Short mmCIF file of C-alpha atoms in Angstrom, two decimals:
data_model
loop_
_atom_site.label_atom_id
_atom_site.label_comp_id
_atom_site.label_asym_id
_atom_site.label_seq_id
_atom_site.Cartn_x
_atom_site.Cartn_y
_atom_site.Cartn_z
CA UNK A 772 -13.45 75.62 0.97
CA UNK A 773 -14.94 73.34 -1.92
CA UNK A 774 -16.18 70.20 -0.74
CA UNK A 775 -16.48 68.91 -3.95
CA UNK A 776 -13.58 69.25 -6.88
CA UNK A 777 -13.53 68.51 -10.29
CA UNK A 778 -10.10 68.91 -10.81
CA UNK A 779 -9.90 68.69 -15.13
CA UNK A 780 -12.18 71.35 -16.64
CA UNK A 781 -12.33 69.45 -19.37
CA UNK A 782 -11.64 66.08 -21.40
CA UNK A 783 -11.47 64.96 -24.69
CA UNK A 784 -11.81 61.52 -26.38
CA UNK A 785 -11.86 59.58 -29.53
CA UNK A 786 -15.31 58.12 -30.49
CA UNK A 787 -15.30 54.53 -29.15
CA UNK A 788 -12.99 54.86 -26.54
CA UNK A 789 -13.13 55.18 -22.25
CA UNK A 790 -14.04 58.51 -21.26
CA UNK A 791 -12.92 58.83 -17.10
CA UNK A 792 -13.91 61.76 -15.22
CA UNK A 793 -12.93 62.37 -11.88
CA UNK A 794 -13.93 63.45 -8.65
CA UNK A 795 -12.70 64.31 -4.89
CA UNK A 796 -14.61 65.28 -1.98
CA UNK A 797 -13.07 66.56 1.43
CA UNK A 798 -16.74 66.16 3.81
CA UNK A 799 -15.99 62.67 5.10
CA UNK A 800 -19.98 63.13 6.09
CA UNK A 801 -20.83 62.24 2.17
CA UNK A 802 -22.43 59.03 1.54
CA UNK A 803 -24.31 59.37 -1.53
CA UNK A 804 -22.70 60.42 -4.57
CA UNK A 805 -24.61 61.23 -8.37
CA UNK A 806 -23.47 62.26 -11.53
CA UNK A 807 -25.67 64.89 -13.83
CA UNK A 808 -24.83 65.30 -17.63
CA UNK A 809 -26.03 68.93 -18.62
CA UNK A 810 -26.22 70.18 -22.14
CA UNK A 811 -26.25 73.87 -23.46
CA UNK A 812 -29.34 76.20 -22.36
CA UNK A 813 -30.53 72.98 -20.23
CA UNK A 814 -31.03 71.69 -16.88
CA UNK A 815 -28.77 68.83 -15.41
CA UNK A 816 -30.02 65.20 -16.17
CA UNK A 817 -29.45 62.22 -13.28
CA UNK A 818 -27.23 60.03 -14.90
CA UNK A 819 -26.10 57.39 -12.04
CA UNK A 820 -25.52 57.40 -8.03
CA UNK A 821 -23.77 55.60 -5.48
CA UNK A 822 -24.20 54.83 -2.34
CA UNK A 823 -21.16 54.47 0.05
CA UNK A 824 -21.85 51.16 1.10
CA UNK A 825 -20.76 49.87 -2.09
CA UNK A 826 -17.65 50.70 -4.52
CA UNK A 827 -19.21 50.39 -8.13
CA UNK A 828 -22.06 51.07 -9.80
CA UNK A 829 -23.27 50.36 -13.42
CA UNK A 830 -25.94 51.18 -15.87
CA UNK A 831 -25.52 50.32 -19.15
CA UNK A 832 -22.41 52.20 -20.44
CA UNK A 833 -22.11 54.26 -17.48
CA UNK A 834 -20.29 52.94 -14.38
CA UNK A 835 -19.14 54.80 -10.88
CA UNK A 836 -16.88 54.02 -9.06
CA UNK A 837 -16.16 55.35 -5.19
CA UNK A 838 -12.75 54.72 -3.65
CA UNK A 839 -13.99 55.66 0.35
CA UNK A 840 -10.49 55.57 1.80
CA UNK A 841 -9.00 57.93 -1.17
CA UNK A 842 -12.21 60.05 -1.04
CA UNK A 843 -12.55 59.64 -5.02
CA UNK A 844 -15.15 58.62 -7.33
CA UNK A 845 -15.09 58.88 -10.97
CA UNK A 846 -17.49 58.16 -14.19
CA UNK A 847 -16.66 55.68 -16.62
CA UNK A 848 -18.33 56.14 -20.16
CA UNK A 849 -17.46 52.97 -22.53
CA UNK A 850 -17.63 53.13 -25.63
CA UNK A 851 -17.91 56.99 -26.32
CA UNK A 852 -20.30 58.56 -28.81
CA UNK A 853 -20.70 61.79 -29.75
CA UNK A 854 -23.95 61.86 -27.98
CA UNK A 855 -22.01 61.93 -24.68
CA UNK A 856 -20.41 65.82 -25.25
CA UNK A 857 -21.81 67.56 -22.37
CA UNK A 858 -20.75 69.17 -19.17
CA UNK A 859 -20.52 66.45 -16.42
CA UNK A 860 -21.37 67.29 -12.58
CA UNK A 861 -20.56 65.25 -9.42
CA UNK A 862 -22.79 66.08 -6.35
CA UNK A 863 -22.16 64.77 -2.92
CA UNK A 864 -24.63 64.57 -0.22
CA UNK A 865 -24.90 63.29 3.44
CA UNK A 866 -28.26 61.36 4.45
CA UNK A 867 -27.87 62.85 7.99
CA UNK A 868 -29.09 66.37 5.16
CA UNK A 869 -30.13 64.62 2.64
CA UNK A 870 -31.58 68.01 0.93
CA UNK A 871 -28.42 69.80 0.62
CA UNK A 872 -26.27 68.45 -2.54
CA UNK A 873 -23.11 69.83 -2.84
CA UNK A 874 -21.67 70.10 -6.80
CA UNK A 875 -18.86 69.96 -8.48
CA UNK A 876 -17.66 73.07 -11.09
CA UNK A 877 -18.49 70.48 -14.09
CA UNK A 878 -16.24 68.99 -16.79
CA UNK A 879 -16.81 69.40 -20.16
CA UNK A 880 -16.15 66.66 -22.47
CA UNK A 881 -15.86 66.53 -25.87
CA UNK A 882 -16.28 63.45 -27.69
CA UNK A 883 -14.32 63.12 -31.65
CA UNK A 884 -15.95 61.42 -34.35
CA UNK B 1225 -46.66 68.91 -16.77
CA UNK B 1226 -44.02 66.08 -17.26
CA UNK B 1227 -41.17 68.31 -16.03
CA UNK B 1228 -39.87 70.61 -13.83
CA UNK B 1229 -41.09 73.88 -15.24
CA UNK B 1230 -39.30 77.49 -14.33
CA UNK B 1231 -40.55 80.81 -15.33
CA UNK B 1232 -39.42 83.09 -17.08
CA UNK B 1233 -36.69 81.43 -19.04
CA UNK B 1234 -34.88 84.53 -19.52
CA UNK B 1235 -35.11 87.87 -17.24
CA UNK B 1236 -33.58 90.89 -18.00
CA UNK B 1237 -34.02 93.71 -15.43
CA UNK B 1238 -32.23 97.45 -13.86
CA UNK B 1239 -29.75 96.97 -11.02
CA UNK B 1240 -31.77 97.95 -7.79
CA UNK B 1241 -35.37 96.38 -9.20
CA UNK B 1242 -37.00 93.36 -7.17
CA UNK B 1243 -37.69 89.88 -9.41
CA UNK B 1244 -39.35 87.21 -8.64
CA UNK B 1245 -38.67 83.79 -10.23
CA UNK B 1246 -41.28 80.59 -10.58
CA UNK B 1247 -40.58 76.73 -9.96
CA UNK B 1248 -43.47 74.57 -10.55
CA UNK B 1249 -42.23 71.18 -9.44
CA UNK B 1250 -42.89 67.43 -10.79
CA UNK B 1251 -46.53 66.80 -9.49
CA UNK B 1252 -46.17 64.25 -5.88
CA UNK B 1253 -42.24 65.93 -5.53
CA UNK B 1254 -42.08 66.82 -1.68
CA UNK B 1255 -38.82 67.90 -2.02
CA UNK B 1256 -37.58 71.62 -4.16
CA UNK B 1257 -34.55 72.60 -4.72
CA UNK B 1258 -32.40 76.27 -5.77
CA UNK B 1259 -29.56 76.34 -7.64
CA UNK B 1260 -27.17 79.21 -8.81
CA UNK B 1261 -25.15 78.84 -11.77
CA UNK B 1262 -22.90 81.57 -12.26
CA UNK B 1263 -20.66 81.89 -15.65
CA UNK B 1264 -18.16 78.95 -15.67
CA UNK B 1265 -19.40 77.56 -12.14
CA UNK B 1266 -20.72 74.87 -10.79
CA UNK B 1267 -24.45 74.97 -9.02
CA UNK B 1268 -24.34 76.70 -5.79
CA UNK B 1269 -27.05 75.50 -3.36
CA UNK B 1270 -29.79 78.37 -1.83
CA UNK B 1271 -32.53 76.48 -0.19
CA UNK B 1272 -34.36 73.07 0.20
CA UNK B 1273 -37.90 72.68 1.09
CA UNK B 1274 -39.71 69.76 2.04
CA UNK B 1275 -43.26 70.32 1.47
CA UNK B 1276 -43.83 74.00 2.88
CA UNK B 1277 -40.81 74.39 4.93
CA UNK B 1278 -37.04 74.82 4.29
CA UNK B 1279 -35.19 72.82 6.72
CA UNK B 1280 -31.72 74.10 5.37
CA UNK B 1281 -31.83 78.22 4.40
CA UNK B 1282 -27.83 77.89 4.57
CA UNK B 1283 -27.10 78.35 1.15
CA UNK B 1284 -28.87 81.74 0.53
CA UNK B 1285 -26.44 84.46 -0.07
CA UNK B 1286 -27.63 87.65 1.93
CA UNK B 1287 -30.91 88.81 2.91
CA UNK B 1288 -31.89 90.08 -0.24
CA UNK B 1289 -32.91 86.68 -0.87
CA UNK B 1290 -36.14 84.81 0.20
CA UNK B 1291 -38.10 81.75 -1.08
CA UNK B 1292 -41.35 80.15 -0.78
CA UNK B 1293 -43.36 77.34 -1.15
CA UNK B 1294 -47.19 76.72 -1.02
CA UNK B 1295 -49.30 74.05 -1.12
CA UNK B 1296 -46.76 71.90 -1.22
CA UNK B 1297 -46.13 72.45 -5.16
CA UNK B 1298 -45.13 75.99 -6.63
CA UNK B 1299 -42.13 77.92 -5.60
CA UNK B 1300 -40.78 81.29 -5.73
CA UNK B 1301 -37.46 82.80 -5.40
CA UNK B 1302 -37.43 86.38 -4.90
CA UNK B 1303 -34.34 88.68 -4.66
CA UNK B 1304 -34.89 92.19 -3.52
CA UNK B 1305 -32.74 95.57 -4.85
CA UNK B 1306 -31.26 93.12 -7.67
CA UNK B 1307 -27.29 93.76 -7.63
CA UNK B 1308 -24.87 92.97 -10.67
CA UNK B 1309 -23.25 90.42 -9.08
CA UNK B 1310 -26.53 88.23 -9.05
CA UNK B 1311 -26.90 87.50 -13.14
CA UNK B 1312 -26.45 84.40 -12.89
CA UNK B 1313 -28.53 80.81 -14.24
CA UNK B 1314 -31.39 80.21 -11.45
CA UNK B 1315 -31.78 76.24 -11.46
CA UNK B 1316 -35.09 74.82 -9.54
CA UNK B 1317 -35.09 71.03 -9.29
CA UNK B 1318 -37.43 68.45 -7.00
CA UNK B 1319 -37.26 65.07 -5.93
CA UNK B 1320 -39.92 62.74 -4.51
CA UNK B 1321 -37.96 62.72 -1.31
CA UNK B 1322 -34.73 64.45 -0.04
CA UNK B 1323 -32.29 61.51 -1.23
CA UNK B 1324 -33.26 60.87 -4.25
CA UNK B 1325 -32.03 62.16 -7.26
CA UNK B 1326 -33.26 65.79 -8.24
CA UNK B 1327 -35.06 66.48 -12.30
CA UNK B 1328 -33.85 69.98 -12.72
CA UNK B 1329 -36.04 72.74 -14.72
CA UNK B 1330 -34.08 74.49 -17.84
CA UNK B 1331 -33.18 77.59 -15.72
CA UNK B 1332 -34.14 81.30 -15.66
CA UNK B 1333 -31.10 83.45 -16.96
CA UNK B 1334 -31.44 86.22 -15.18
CA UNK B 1335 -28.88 89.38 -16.23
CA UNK B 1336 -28.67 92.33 -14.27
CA UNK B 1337 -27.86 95.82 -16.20
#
């Protein structure tokens, strides 16, 4: 059973525009959620977490946001650039084993000049 | 060293032969983490240690596998009478505590012949 599902394998956007990726969880223990960005022949980069006492998160260009009740969270990338083609993880974890990440199977998006 | 550091990078090795693979961890991380990226995956969790001991061995496919940690810094991942089916990406990463976000090492590709 996979906790956590990245349901589109991949995406692809227009330079400029919204990128959205999405993410579902089934372990209702989850209450910290990250995003990685991982390029070819390289380890995952932190990108941006969220706690589940709040519903939004932002850094710069790069916003999460966690709907509890749907068990959902998704990655908001505005504007796109190029820069941003990579494969995108979501990891859940529960503080109660805080060790123990759980990851998504990655989306790959592509990002058009 | 800045980052997370694995060794080798790439291992290439007879189905039935022992390897043993390297993590050497952000200096003041207490927390390491093992990863397994298969082709097209996502990261499948082994083992977590916080300093010298691995609170959660769950994620450790059979008991060909082992890890260690000394000192609180270096760790190894060994895998015993190497099958096919384990080529894969081995991903280390480390944290300064167990819920914070994890700096991943570049990988060892390991393929089995």
């Amino acid at each position: 059973d996979q906790q956590v599902k990245q349901n589109s394998p991949s995406l692809s956007v227009q330079e400029g525009r919204i990128s959205i990726l999405n993410c579902d969880y089934t372990n209702s223990m989850f209450d910290y959620f990250l995003w990685y960005k991982k390029y070819p022949a390289e380890g995952p980069t932190f990108l941006i977490s969220i706690s589940s006492i709040k519903d939004k998160n932002e850094d710069g260009r790069f916003t999460v946001f966690l709907n509890k009740s749907a068990k959902h969270l998704s990655l908001h990338i505005v504007p796109s650039q190029p820069g941003d083609s990579a494969v995108y993880f979501c990891a859940a974890s529960a503080r109660t084993n805080a060790g123990k990440s759980t990851f998504g199977d990655g989306t790959t998006l592509t990002v058009k000049p | 060293g800045a980052g997370v550091s694995q060794s080798p990078s790439n291992k290439v090795t007879e189905k039935g032969k022992d390897v043993e693979l390297r993590c050497d961890p952000i200096s003041g991380h207490t927390a390491l983490y093992w990863y397994r990226q298969s082709l097209g995956q996502g990261l499948e969790f082994l083992i977590y240690f916080q300093g010298n001991s691995a609170p959660d061995k769950s994620g450790l496919p059979s008991d060909r596998f082992s890890a260690e940690r000394t000192g609180g810094s270096v760790s190894t991942l060994t895998i015993q009478r190497t099958q096919q089916e384990d080529s894969a990406v081995y991903l280390c990463a480390s944290s300064q505590q167990g819920d914070q976000p994890q700096h991943f090492g570049d990988g060892t590709r390991l393929s089995i012949l």
